[in-house]
Amino acid sequence: MEKATVVVIGGGATGVGILRDLSMRGVNTLLVEKCDLVNGASSRYHGLLHSGGRYAVKDQEAAKECIIENQILRKIGKSCVETTGGMFVRLNIDDPAYEEAWVKGCAESGIEATPITREEAFRLEPLLSKNVESAYLVPDAAIDGFRMSWQNVESAKRYGGRSLTYREVIGIEQANGELKGVKVRNTITGEEELIECEIAINAAGGWAGKVAALAGLEVGVQPDKGTLLAFNQRLTSHVVNRLHKSSDGDIFVPHGSITILGTSSMSIPDPEDTSTSREEVENLLSIGEKTFEHLRDCRMLRAFAGSRPLYIPPGGVKGRGASRGFAIVDHEEDGLKGLFTIVGGKFTTYRLMAEKMADKVCAKLGNTERCRTAEEPLVPEVSEEAKKAARKYFPAYGTNLAATRLGPERFERVVKRLEAEPEKRELVCECENVTLAEFEEIAQEDSCYQINDIRRRTRVGMGTCQGNFCALRSAGLFAQYGKQKRAAETLTRMKEFLQGRWKGIRPVLVGRTLRETEMTRALYELSFHVNGGKTE
Amino acid sequence: MKHADTLVIGSGFAGLMAALVSANQRKKVTLLTCGSGSLSLNSGVIDVLGYDEQHNYVECPRQALANLPAEHPYSKIGLETVEKAVNYFLDFTKDYGFPYRGSLDHQLHVPTAVGTMKPTCLAPHCLDGTSLHGEEHIVIVGIKGLKDFYGNILQDNLQQSLKGQTKFPIVEVNTPLLGGRDITTIDVARWLDTQAGRDSLVEQLKPYVQADSTVFLLPQVLGTKGQACAAYLHEKLGAEVLETTCLPPSVNGLRLQAMLKRALRDMGVEIVEDTKVLRAVTDGKKCTGVVARASVREKTYYADKFILATGGLYSGGITVREFEQPREMIFDLPVYIESGEENWSNEQLFSDKPQGFAKTGVRTDNDLRPVDEKNQLVYENVYVIGSNLGGYDFCFEHSGNGVALASAYKAALM
């Protein structure tokens, strides 16, 4: 039976941040997550490390938090952040009065916003519409939500922190107004288990209301769905924001070889609802093409959606009007000692949220260690020397990608494999430069139950081909190297993987995306006959 | 001014067949191609109809063809013409030394690289696994360093497909190809085009031959030309040597392509490569020529008859840049499309009903000439074939090359 001082419920950015913070302060902490890590809002967003410019007019407090955390995350999570810089552009259809308020807001929030000429803007971003009237540079950046979260867990591990995935919380055990433990079900095997603990932190994001309800409590959380589009090319080199009152589809974020456009804002009843529709896609496109006029000629890779867990205090506003701030609720006030809920906030401020939460918990536990998460890097970096030595085994630009994905220990093991077994230099995924050695390393981890778990860690299947070539390879290699019994069901794992890609492709099924889909089907349905049919 | 009797646009299976059959009719044929066609992505076996609309397996394509809805291309082509096209293809492949087998009466079964058995109508000997039943001594042959072939997947699933009791052994053979870039099936096939390659393979496989019945199952690597390699191995080993379908490049698709191109050259068809047809020159309901862009400038090609084989959504002959706005790229022909998001695609990628988007295609009359929504003829001398035709999902029903073959044959005879 598992036991811990603190159980953190939810493996999103907030949860993993708390796990790291408490573990660094020496608290015995265990995180439980009902799916794989970062499957909710923390990976279903822009991947934007806010400068705070977005909030400079409406919410100065959020803006100030953003600019401070922005600087911290650049420092502690170097390999997760792509320092693209950001640009705010006002189009001729946008209100000049907003620009004035924004310039003032940035100055007051401590965000450096440097005005540049139109010519300079077009030089930096040649695809921009000529309807741009004015432009400013801000310290926005792109951040990889998956990687950031795993690195938090890795970091926590070094201090004794633990995490269990595919464990859904099904009960909050209590006696005499005090928390006794958390009951979880293994969603793969169906086994149920009680984890004894003194304190539980409900960091379930959009699901926080459901977790609180297990204890008979109420938390006002409103899932607010945002839809995003991923384009199969780098449309911009900066994060590009429309300089107007924050609205749908007005931010472009470049990531590696792709660009993400978003987002919308729509209140939904169920946080599980990550569906996207053609209507939402069309809406985003028609707004986006005001800033980049040739948008529709670019191939869309996929659409995806996530739900922001907006905290709604009794009588508060919903939707885009709701605060992006966060709230911590100590349920001792509701009569249950030992249960906390943390909800709201945004990815950029996850570390700060974790710090505030950990402060409260430590105060309860009588732990006086101070927070060190802002000072210590998440993971040690792979040394330039090690990268240089590894370069002869990796394809072209693959060394850096693998080094940042893997971290120093795994990187070292992978390089050893590449050195000793040349056939493992083969690329499983050409789009994202994933070698067979890297795939093997990750497939052997206990937490990989399906190919999608490997995908999130290696990026296999997330590039241009969206699984056309790597679905077969992944199924073959997972069966060979995977530790889970399920890995042997190759046809099922292969179809599951392609279906996962299909979910995001379906709403953007136009243009060149259609051609890619016809190719996927021709390969798997026709040449490999994976769909079978009724024989009776 | 150059003038052809028949001008064919497109170098996939449909385009090559249309040019071949047209030339066979003693026509002066010009073939315009852009890119290498889709045969290298295509297993090169001819699926006529594997599944019906209800996802029921079709054992006898001839019977099932008679029950298709009126808008299905086969219904327009007619069973008799499908039959003639099949016979034409069988004769042609025999004459050119790479004979296909099969008929409209029964399906053949082709082993795939993932161990399923794929129903198809016509296939060359080396892909026909119809007689496999799981009791033979089946040896799976992997190639060291070959990308995209996983013996373990093949082994596990083949056992289920054939309901066999024995575990088929996997052997891995060496080639001199290791040590450079990734190895593809074509690399291995080229090695097996050489005498040294074939003899090396025979040496390596010989110890696994069992007296009674041995079948070696390989990825698609048995030479790039016809059946010579497979026949040689069969003779030297005294065992059956079969291939599976694989991820591209498809060696068998390329074998078929090479054979067709050889025949076209033999018959004096003019093939113009790397030329993208941009638009048509028309005169009322008649098309007189097409304008194409070669490397530097535009050029007009004139003909009496035009056959459009540009591959539909799959190859860009038809595009859908904006939702519900399909466009045929050369003649701007009326295109059938399913409207509404729910009808456009299914929730499951691999489901038990056809995908709506896949039915996108040009509307035609029974002569395969384009018509508008009111069934009025748009051009009287333009014929539409292959994936450009609407009303069928070639992946779901396993009918791609079959429709290509039959529509090409029909259009050439019109």
GROMACS .gro file of C-alpha atoms in nm, chain B residues 100-357:
model
  258
  636TYR     CA    1  -0.092  -1.141  -6.299
  637ARG     CA    2  -0.346  -1.402  -6.194
  638GLY     CA    3  -0.703  -1.390  -6.067
  639SER     CA    4  -1.053  -1.322  -6.196
  640LEU     CA    5  -1.379  -1.154  -6.106
  641ASP     CA    6  -1.506  -1.479  -5.954
  642HIS     CA    7  -1.292  -1.510  -5.642
  643GLN     CA    8  -1.066  -1.298  -5.431
  644LEU     CA    9  -0.698  -1.372  -5.400
  645HIS     CA   10  -0.536  -1.309  -5.060
  646VAL     CA   11  -0.218  -1.109  -5.031
  647PRO     CA   12  -0.014  -1.126  -4.711
  648THR     CA   13   0.059  -0.778  -4.573
  649ALA     CA   14   0.362  -0.666  -4.375
  650VAL     CA   15   0.147  -0.650  -4.061
  651GLY     CA   16   0.027  -1.008  -4.100
  652THR     CA   17  -0.326  -0.952  -4.223
  653MET     CA   18  -0.449  -1.118  -4.542
  654LYS     CA   19  -0.568  -0.859  -4.791
  655PRO     CA   20  -0.835  -0.958  -5.044
  656THR     CA   21  -0.761  -0.853  -5.399
  657CYS     CA   22  -0.868  -0.950  -5.745
  658LEU     CA   23  -0.551  -0.963  -5.954
  659ALA     CA   24  -0.195  -1.004  -5.831
  660PRO     CA   25   0.135  -1.136  -5.960
  661HIS     CA   26   0.235  -1.480  -5.845
  662CYS     CA   27   0.485  -1.350  -5.589
  663LEU     CA   28   0.212  -1.167  -5.393
  664ASP     CA   29  -0.059  -1.431  -5.411
  665GLY     CA   30  -0.082  -1.599  -5.072
  666THR     CA   31  -0.425  -1.752  -5.135
  667SER     CA   32  -0.302  -2.106  -5.077
  668LEU     CA   33  -0.134  -2.029  -4.744
  669HIS     CA   34  -0.321  -2.196  -4.461
  670GLY     CA   35  -0.089  -2.195  -4.166
  671GLU     CA   36   0.021  -2.553  -4.169
  672GLU     CA   37   0.310  -2.508  -4.409
  673HIS     CA   38   0.657  -2.439  -4.289
  674ILE     CA   39   0.635  -2.062  -4.328
  675VAL     CA   40   0.965  -1.883  -4.274
  676ILE     CA   41   0.956  -1.506  -4.230
  677VAL     CA   42   1.262  -1.349  -4.387
  678GLY     CA   43   1.383  -1.016  -4.251
  679ILE     CA   44   1.665  -0.818  -4.407
  680LYS     CA   45   1.924  -0.682  -4.169
  681GLY     CA   46   1.898  -0.304  -4.157
  682LEU     CA   47   1.589  -0.284  -4.379
  683LYS     CA   48   1.358  -0.008  -4.268
  684ASP     CA   49   0.986  -0.058  -4.222
  685PHE     CA   50   0.964  -0.433  -4.199
  686TYR     CA   51   0.885  -0.581  -3.860
  687GLY     CA   52   0.901  -0.959  -3.848
  688ASN     CA   53   0.749  -0.963  -3.501
  689ILE     CA   54   0.428  -0.790  -3.612
  690LEU     CA   55   0.402  -1.012  -3.917
  691GLN     CA   56   0.461  -1.326  -3.716
  692ASP     CA   57   0.202  -1.257  -3.444
  693ASN     CA   58  -0.075  -1.140  -3.669
  694LEU     CA   59  -0.019  -1.392  -3.946
  695GLN     CA   60  -0.063  -1.666  -3.692
  696GLN     CA   61  -0.405  -1.523  -3.613
  697SER     CA   62  -0.496  -1.459  -3.977
  698LEU     CA   63  -0.410  -1.813  -4.082
  699LYS     CA   64  -0.529  -1.969  -3.756
  700GLY     CA   65  -0.203  -2.159  -3.756
  701GLN     CA   66  -0.074  -2.354  -3.459
  702THR     CA   67   0.295  -2.328  -3.530
  703LYS     CA   68   0.500  -2.018  -3.466
  704PHE     CA   69   0.654  -1.916  -3.793
  705PRO     CA   70   1.029  -1.878  -3.752
  706ILE     CA   71   1.196  -1.548  -3.842
  707VAL     CA   72   1.536  -1.547  -4.006
  708GLU     CA   73   1.737  -1.240  -4.084
  709VAL     CA   74   1.957  -1.230  -4.392
  710ASN     CA   75   2.262  -1.015  -4.451
  711THR     CA   76   2.324  -0.791  -4.748
  712PRO     CA   77   2.625  -0.581  -4.842
  713LEU     CA   78   2.406  -0.269  -4.803
  714LEU     CA   79   2.465  -0.193  -4.434
  715GLY     CA   80   2.672   0.095  -4.311
  716GLY     CA   81   2.539   0.387  -4.511
  717ARG     CA   82   2.198   0.546  -4.520
  718ASP     CA   83   1.872   0.372  -4.432
  719ILE     CA   84   1.800   0.067  -4.647
  720THR     CA   85   1.473   0.055  -4.840
  721THR     CA   86   1.299  -0.229  -5.019
  722ILE     CA   87   1.421  -0.086  -5.351
  723ASP     CA   88   1.784  -0.105  -5.240
  724VAL     CA   89   1.740  -0.472  -5.157
  725ALA     CA   90   1.545  -0.537  -5.478
  726ARG     CA   91   1.828  -0.386  -5.682
  727TRP     CA   92   2.076  -0.607  -5.501
  728LEU     CA   93   1.856  -0.905  -5.590
  729ASP     CA   94   1.855  -0.793  -5.954
  730THR     CA   95   2.220  -0.901  -5.955
  731GLN     CA   96   2.332  -1.261  -5.985
  732ALA     CA   97   2.556  -1.227  -5.681
  733GLY     CA   98   2.263  -1.099  -5.474
  734ARG     CA   99   2.036  -1.383  -5.575
  735ASP     CA  100   2.297  -1.645  -5.508
  736SER     CA  101   2.376  -1.498  -5.171
  737LEU     CA  102   2.009  -1.509  -5.075
  738VAL     CA  103   1.980  -1.871  -5.193
  739GLU     CA  104   2.284  -1.964  -4.981
  740GLN     CA  105   2.141  -1.797  -4.674
  741LEU     CA  106   1.793  -1.943  -4.706
  742LYS     CA  107   1.884  -2.296  -4.813
  743PRO     CA  108   1.936  -2.431  -4.459
  744TYR     CA  109   1.575  -2.344  -4.374
  745VAL     CA  110   1.416  -2.543  -4.657
  746GLN     CA  111   1.220  -2.839  -4.527
  747ALA     CA  112   1.141  -3.122  -4.759
  748ASP     CA  113   0.762  -3.114  -4.747
  749SER     CA  114   0.646  -2.758  -4.798
  750THR     CA  115   0.843  -2.447  -4.727
  751VAL     CA  116   0.723  -2.096  -4.794
  752PHE     CA  117   0.958  -1.802  -4.754
  753LEU     CA  118   0.776  -1.478  -4.683
  754LEU     CA  119   0.976  -1.165  -4.761
  755PRO     CA  120   0.913  -0.793  -4.779
  756GLN     CA  121   0.876  -0.657  -5.135
  757VAL     CA  122   1.233  -0.708  -5.246
  758LEU     CA  123   1.224  -0.976  -5.517
  759GLY     CA  124   1.388  -0.771  -5.792
  760THR     CA  125   1.273  -0.455  -5.962
  761LYS     CA  126   1.187  -0.624  -6.289
  762GLY     CA  127   0.900  -0.865  -6.341
  763GLN     CA  128   0.911  -1.215  -6.203
  764ALA     CA  129   1.263  -1.317  -6.302
  765CYS     CA  130   1.404  -1.294  -5.950
  766ALA     CA  131   1.116  -1.475  -5.780
  767ALA     CA  132   1.127  -1.752  -6.042
  768TYR     CA  133   1.501  -1.799  -5.999
  769LEU     CA  134   1.476  -1.824  -5.621
  770HIS     CA  135   1.184  -2.063  -5.646
  771GLU     CA  136   1.383  -2.292  -5.872
  772LYS     CA  137   1.708  -2.283  -5.675
  773LEU     CA  138   1.545  -2.325  -5.335
  774GLY     CA  139   1.273  -2.565  -5.435
  775ALA     CA  140   1.043  -2.363  -5.213
  776GLU     CA  141   0.766  -2.110  -5.250
  777VAL     CA  142   0.887  -1.749  -5.230
  778LEU     CA  143   0.627  -1.484  -5.152
  779GLU     CA  144   0.623  -1.112  -5.077
  780THR     CA  145   0.409  -0.898  -4.850
  781THR     CA  146   0.274  -0.551  -4.920
  782CYS     CA  147   0.491  -0.287  -4.751
  783LEU     CA  148   0.520   0.081  -4.673
  784PRO     CA  149   0.635   0.282  -4.977
  785PRO     CA  150   0.836   0.272  -5.191
  786SER     CA  151   0.635  -0.016  -5.331
  787VAL     CA  152   0.859  -0.234  -5.541
  788ASN     CA  153   0.566  -0.413  -5.697
  789GLY     CA  154   0.398  -0.084  -5.789
  790LEU     CA  155   0.722   0.018  -5.956
  791ARG     CA  156   0.745  -0.313  -6.141
  792LEU     CA  157   0.399  -0.253  -6.280
  793GLN     CA  158   0.487   0.106  -6.366
  794ALA     CA  159   0.807   0.002  -6.544
  795MET     CA  160   0.620  -0.261  -6.746
  796LEU     CA  161   0.350  -0.015  -6.849
  797LYS     CA  162   0.601   0.251  -6.949
  798ARG     CA  163   0.795  -0.002  -7.154
  799ALA     CA  164   0.475  -0.097  -7.336
  800LEU     CA  165   0.392   0.269  -7.400
  801ARG     CA  166   0.732   0.329  -7.553
  802ASP     CA  167   0.696   0.014  -7.764
  803MET     CA  168   0.370   0.149  -7.898
  804GLY     CA  169   0.509   0.491  -7.975
  805VAL     CA  170   0.318   0.689  -7.715
  806GLU     CA  171   0.472   1.032  -7.668
  807ILE     CA  172   0.539   1.082  -7.296
  808VAL     CA  173   0.602   1.438  -7.183
  809GLU     CA  174   0.734   1.443  -6.828
  810ASP     CA  175   0.747   1.722  -6.568
  811THR     CA  176   0.477   1.919  -6.732
  812LYS     CA  177   0.199   2.059  -6.519
  813VAL     CA  178  -0.128   2.109  -6.701
  814LEU     CA  179  -0.274   2.443  -6.595
  815ARG     CA  180  -0.595   2.493  -6.790
  816ALA     CA  181  -0.797   2.391  -7.091
  817VAL     CA  182  -0.861   2.565  -7.421
  818THR     CA  183  -1.225   2.514  -7.506
  819ASP     CA  184  -1.473   2.595  -7.773
  820GLY     CA  185  -1.827   2.557  -7.641
  821LYS     CA  186  -1.872   2.196  -7.538
  822LYS     CA  187  -1.554   2.092  -7.707
  823CYS     CA  188  -1.206   2.097  -7.564
  824THR     CA  189  -0.938   2.169  -7.822
  825GLY     CA  190  -0.624   2.177  -7.616
  826VAL     CA  191  -0.461   2.212  -7.276
  827VAL     CA  192  -0.201   2.461  -7.164
  828ALA     CA  193   0.085   2.320  -6.961
  829ARG     CA  194   0.381   2.472  -6.784
  830ALA     CA  195   0.712   2.311  -6.865
  831SER     CA  196   1.037   2.427  -6.710
  832VAL     CA  197   1.027   2.783  -6.841
  833ARG     CA  198   0.723   2.863  -7.045
  834GLU     CA  199   0.372   2.756  -7.121
  835LYS     CA  200   0.292   2.528  -7.408
  836THR     CA  201  -0.039   2.421  -7.562
  837TYR     CA  202  -0.112   2.058  -7.652
  838TYR     CA  203  -0.392   1.994  -7.899
  839ALA     CA  204  -0.597   1.676  -7.937
  840ASP     CA  205  -0.935   1.538  -8.040
  841LYS     CA  206  -0.996   1.363  -7.714
  842PHE     CA  207  -0.883   1.422  -7.356
  843ILE     CA  208  -0.860   1.172  -7.073
  844LEU     CA  209  -0.827   1.320  -6.726
  845ALA     CA  210  -0.641   1.094  -6.482
  846THR     CA  211  -0.504   1.343  -6.231
  847GLY     CA  212  -0.583   1.135  -5.923
  848GLY     CA  213  -0.859   1.326  -5.743
  849LEU     CA  214  -0.802   1.432  -5.383
  850TYR     CA  215  -0.522   1.182  -5.345
  851SER     CA  216  -0.298   1.343  -5.604
  852GLY     CA  217  -0.427   1.698  -5.622
  853GLY     CA  218  -0.641   1.666  -5.935
  854ILE     CA  219  -0.923   1.789  -5.716
  855THR     CA  220  -0.862   2.026  -5.425
  856VAL     CA  221  -1.080   2.159  -5.146
  857ARG     CA  222  -0.910   2.479  -5.035
  858GLU     CA  223  -1.210   2.597  -4.837
  859PHE     CA  224  -1.476   2.385  -4.670
  860GLU     CA  225  -1.738   2.260  -4.918
  861GLN     CA  226  -1.571   2.426  -5.216
  862PRO     CA  227  -1.412   2.153  -5.426
  863ARG     CA  228  -1.232   2.235  -5.746
  864GLU     CA  229  -1.119   2.023  -6.037
  865MET     CA  230  -0.792   2.194  -6.123
  866ILE     CA  231  -0.770   2.183  -6.504
  867PHE     CA  232  -1.116   2.197  -6.663
  868ASP     CA  233  -1.295   2.335  -6.356
  869LEU     CA  234  -1.547   2.053  -6.388
  870PRO     CA  235  -1.849   2.020  -6.157
  871VAL     CA  236  -1.747   1.816  -5.854
  872TYR     CA  237  -1.973   1.610  -5.632
  873ILE     CA  238  -1.912   1.664  -5.261
  874GLU     CA  239  -2.085   1.558  -4.939
  875SER     CA  240  -2.206   1.863  -4.754
  876GLY     CA  241  -2.219   1.909  -4.378
  877GLU     CA  242  -1.945   1.830  -4.131
  878GLU     CA  243  -2.112   1.512  -4.008
  879ASN     CA  244  -2.134   1.364  -4.359
  880TRP     CA  245  -1.784   1.472  -4.451
  881SER     CA  246  -1.600   1.228  -4.229
  882ASN     CA  247  -1.653   0.957  -3.968
  883GLU     CA  248  -1.553   0.981  -3.605
  884GLN     CA  249  -1.329   0.677  -3.649
  885LEU     CA  250  -1.052   0.686  -3.906
  886PHE     CA  251  -1.109   0.317  -3.972
  887SER     CA  252  -1.480   0.265  -3.941
  888ASP     CA  253  -1.756   0.039  -4.068
  889LYS     CA  254  -1.882   0.284  -4.325
  890PRO     CA  255  -1.724   0.477  -4.611
  891GLN     CA  256  -1.580   0.823  -4.546
  892GLY     CA  257  -1.789   1.098  -4.703
  893PHE     CA  258  -1.495   1.307  -4.820
   0.00000   0.00000   0.00000
